[in-house]
Coordinates of C-alpha atoms in Angstrom, one line a residue:
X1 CA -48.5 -34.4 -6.4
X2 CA -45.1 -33.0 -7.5
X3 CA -43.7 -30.3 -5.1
X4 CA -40.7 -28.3 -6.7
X5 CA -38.3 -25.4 -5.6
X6 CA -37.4 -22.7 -8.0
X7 CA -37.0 -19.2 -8.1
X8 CA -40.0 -16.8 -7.9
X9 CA -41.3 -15.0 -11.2
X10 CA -42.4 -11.6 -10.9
X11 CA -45.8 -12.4 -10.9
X12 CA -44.7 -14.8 -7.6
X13 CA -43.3 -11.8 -5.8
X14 CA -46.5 -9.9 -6.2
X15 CA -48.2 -12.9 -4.9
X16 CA -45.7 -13.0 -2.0
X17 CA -46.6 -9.3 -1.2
X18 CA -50.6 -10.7 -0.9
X19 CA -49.5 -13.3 1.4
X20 CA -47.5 -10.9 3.9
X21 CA -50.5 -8.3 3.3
X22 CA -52.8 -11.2 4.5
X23 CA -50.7 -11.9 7.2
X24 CA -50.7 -8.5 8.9
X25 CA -47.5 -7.1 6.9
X26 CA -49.0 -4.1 5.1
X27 CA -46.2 -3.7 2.3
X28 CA -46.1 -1.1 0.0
X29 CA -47.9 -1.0 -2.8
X30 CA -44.8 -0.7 -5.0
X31 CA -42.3 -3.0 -3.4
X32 CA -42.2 -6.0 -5.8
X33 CA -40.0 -3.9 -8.3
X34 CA -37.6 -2.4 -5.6
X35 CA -37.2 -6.0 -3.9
X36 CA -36.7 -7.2 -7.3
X37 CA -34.4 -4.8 -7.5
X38 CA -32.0 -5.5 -5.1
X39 CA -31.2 -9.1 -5.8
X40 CA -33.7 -10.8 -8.8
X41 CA -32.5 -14.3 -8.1
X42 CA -33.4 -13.5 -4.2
X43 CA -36.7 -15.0 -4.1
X44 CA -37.7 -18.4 -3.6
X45 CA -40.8 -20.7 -4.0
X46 CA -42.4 -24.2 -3.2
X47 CA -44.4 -25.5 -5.7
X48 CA -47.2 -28.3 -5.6
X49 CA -48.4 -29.1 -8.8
X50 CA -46.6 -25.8 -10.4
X51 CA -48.9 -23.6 -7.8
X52 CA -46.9 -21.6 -5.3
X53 CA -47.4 -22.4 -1.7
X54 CA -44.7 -21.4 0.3
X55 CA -42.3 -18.6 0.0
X56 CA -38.8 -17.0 1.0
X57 CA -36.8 -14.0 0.3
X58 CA -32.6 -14.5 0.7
X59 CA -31.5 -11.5 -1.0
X60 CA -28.1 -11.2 -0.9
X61 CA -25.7 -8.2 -0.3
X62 CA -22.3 -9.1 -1.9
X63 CA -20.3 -11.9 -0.7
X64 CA -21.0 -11.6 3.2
X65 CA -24.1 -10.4 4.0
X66 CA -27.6 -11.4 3.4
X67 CA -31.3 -10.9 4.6
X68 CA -34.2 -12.9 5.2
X69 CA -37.8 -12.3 5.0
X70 CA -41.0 -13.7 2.9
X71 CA -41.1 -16.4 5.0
X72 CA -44.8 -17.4 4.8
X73 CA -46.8 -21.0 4.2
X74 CA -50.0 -20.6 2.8
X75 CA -52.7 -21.4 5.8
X76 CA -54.0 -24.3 3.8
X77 CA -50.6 -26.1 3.1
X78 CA -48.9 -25.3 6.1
X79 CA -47.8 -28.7 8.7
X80 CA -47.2 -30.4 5.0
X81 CA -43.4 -29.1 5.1
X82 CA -43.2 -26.9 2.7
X83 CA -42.2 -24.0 4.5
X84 CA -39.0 -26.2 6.5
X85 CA -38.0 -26.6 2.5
X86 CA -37.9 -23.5 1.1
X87 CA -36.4 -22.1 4.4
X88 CA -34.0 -25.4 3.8
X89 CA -33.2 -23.9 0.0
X90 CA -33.0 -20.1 1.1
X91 CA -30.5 -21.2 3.7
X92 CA -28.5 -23.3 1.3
X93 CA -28.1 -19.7 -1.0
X94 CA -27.1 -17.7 1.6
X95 CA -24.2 -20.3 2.0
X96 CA -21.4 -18.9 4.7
X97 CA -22.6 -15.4 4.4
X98 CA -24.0 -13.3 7.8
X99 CA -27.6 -13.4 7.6
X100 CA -30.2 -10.9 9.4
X101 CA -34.1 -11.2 9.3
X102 CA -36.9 -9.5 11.2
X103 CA -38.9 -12.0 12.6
X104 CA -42.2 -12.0 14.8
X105 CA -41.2 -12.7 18.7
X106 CA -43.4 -16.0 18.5
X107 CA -40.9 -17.4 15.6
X108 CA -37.8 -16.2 17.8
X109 CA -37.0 -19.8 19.4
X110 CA -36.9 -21.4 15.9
X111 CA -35.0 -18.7 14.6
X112 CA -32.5 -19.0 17.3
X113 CA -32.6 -23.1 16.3
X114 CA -31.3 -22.1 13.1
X115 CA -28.5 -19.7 14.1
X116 CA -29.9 -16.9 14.6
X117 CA -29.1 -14.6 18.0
X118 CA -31.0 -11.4 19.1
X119 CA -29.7 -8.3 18.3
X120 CA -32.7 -5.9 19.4
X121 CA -36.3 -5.0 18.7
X122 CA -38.1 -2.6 16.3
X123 CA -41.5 -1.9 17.3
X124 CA -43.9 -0.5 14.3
X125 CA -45.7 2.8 15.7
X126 CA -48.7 4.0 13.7
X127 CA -51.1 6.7 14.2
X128 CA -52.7 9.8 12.2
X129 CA -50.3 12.2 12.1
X130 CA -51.7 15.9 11.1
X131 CA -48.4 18.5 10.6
X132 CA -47.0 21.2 7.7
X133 CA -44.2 20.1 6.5
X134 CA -41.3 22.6 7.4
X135 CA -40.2 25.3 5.2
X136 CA -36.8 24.4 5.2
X137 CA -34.9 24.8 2.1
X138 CA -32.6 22.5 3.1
X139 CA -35.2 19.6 2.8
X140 CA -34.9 18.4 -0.7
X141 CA -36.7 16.1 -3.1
X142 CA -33.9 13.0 -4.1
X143 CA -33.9 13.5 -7.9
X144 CA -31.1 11.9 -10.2
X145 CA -28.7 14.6 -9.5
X146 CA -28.9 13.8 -5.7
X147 CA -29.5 10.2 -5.7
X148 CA -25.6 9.6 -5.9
X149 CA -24.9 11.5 -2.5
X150 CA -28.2 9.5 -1.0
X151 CA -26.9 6.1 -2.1
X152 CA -23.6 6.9 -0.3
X153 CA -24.9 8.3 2.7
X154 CA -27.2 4.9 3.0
X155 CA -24.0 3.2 3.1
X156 CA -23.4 4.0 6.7
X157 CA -26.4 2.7 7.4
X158 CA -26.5 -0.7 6.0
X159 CA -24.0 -4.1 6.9
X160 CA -23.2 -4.5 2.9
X161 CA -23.2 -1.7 -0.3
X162 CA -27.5 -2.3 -1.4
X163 CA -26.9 0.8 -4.4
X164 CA -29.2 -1.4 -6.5
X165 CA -31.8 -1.5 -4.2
X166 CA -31.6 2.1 -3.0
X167 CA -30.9 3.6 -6.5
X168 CA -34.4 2.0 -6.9
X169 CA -36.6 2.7 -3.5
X170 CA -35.5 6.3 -4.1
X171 CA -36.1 6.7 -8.0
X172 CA -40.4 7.9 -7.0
X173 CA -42.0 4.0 -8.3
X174 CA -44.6 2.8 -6.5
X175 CA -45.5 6.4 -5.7
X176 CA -42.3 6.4 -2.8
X177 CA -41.2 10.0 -2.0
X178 CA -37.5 10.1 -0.8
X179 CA -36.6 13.3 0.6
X180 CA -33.0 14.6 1.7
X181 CA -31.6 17.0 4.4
X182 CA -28.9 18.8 2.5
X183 CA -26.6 21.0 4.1
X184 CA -24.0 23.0 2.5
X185 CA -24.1 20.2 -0.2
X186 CA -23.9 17.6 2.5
X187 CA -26.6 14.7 3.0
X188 CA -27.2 15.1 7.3
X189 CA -30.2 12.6 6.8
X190 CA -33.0 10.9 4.2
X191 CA -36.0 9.5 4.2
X192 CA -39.0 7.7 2.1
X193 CA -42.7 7.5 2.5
X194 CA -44.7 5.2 0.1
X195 CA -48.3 4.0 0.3
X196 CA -49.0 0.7 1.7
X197 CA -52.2 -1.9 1.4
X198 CA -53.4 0.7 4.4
X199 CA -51.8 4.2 5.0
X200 CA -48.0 4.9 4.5
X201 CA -45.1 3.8 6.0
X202 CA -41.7 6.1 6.4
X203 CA -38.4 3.6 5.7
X204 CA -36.4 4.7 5.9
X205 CA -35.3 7.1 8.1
X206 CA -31.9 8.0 8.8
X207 CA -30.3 11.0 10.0
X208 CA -27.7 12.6 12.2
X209 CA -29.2 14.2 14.9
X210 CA -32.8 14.6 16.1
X211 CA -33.7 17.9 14.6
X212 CA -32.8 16.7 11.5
X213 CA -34.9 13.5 11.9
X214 CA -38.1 15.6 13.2
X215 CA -37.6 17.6 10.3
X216 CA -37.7 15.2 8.0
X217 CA -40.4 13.0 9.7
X218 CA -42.5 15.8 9.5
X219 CA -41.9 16.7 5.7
X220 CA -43.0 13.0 5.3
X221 CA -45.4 12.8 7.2
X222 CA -46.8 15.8 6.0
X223 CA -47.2 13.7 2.5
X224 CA -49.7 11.4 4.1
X225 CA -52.2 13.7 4.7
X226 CA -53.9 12.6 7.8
X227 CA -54.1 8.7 6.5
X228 CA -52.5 6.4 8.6
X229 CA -49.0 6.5 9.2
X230 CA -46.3 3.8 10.0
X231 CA -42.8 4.1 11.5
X232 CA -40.0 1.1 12.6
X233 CA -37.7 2.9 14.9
X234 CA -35.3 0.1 16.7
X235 CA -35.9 0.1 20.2
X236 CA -32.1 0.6 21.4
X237 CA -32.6 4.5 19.8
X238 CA -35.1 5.8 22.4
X239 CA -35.2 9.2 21.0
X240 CA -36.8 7.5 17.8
X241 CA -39.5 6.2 19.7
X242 CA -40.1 9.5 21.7
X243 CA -40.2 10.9 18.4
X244 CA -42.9 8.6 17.4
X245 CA -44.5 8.8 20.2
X246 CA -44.4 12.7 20.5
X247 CA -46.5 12.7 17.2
X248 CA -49.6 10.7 18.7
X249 CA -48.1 7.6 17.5
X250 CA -48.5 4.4 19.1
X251 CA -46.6 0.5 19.3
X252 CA -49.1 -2.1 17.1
X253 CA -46.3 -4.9 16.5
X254 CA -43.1 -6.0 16.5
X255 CA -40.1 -7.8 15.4
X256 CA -37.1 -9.6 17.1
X257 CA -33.7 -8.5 14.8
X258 CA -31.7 -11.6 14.6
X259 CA -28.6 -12.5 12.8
X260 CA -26.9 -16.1 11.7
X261 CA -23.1 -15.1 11.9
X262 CA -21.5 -12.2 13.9
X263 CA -24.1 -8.9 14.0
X264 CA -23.0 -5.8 12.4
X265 CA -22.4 -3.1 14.1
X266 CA -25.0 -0.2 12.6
X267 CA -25.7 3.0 14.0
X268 CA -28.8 2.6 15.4
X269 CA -28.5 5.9 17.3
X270 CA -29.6 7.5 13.7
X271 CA -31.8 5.3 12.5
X272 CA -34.9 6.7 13.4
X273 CA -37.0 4.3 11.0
X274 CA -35.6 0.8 9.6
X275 CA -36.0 0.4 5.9
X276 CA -38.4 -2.6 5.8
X277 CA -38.9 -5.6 7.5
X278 CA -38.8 -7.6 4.3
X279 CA -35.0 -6.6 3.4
X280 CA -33.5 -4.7 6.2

């Protein structure tokens, strides 16, 4: 039996995304390219006998900053040690760089082994969510022309530049709708719904006051039609859980925000919905 390390080929990533779907993840159903997107040599793999087993994203963000996520054994080949060495190889990428991950509160105490200190909670809300989208003209579709004013007003939101990544979650593949709050040719907010293995999830969802972010939450969620919906508001921003809340939606999980390295300073106060739990 010959157990190897490497990076994951596309095919790999989609098989990642089963893994996290079998796990309870519900990813989109258009992330691979996106996540691809954002850093291609960001996705690692354990191999016995050339098949896949374990798995690990460390996508990195420039110099300083990176995020974790994908870490999953297969059920079969997990206590075998797999898992400690691709989390051993992923670590060994990220090198001196501040790392953040979303990881389930049973993980937290080996998280916190590693490095990693709490920073605060998202809880995931879902429900079925039945509104009309407002007719606001100043709620816009992100096309090409707009995607460069999006991309910078993400900035504020984010520890490290990710234009790669959000030039691609906003570009419509995988069936993702960004829309943008546009005010006097400003950007007050954005957000992006995309269908997942079950429902749709808005991430993300930032904006710069709560009438903006209702607006846009119900322009999204307007998209899903009555299917199930999914939100990540971070717990510290109570009005984004109201706001969840308000709409009939309820907590089903969540995640303990950790970082290795000192924890940015992000204004959670507007983020009414975290991007993903995968890359931040």
């Amino acid at each position: 039996m010959k157990d190897t390390i490497g990076h994951a080929s596309a095919e790999e990533v989609a098989a990642m995304l089963d893994w996290a779907a079998a796990e309870g993840w519900n990813p989109g159903l258009g992330d691979a390219e996106a996540f691809l997107a954002a850093d291609p040599g960001g996705f690692l793999v354990a191999r016995v006998d050339g098949e896949a087993v374990a798995s690990v994203s460390v996508v990195s963000y420039g110099e300083d900053f990176g995020f974790l996520g994908f870490y999953i054994c297969r059920p079969e080949f997990r206590g075998k040690g797999h898992g400690w060495a691709v989390w051993q190889a992923g670590m060994a990428r990220m090198g001196d760089r501040t790392v953040g991950l979303d990881g389930v509160p049973a993980q937290r105490e080996n998280y916190r082994k590693s490095g990693f200190a709490l920073a605060h909670r998202n809880v995931r809300y879902a429900g079925r969510v039945m509104v009309q989208a407002p007719a606001d003209p100043r709620i816009r579709p992100v096309d090409p022309a707009l995607a460069p004013a999006v991309i910078a007003f993400d900035r504020r939101f984010f520890p490290a530049p990710r234009d790669a990544f959000t030039s691609a979650w906003i570009s419509g593949g995988g069936r993702r709708l960004a829309l943008a709050f546009v005010d006097d040719g400003d950007v007050l907010g954005y957000g992006v719904i995309r269908p997942c293995r079950v429902g749709y999830k808005i991430g993300p969802l930032f904006a710069l006051d709560e009438g903006i972010a209702e607006a846009l939450f119900r322009a999204l969620a307007a998209e899903a039609n009555g299917a199930e919906l999914f939100i990540d508001p971070p717990v510290p921003n109570g009005a984004a859980t109201r706001l969840a809340e308000q709409h009939g939606m309820a907590p089903v999980f969540e995640t303990a925000r950790m970082y290795r390295g000192p924890a940015p300073h992000l204004p959670l106060g507007r983020t009414w919905g975290i991007t993903t739990f995968e890359l931040g």
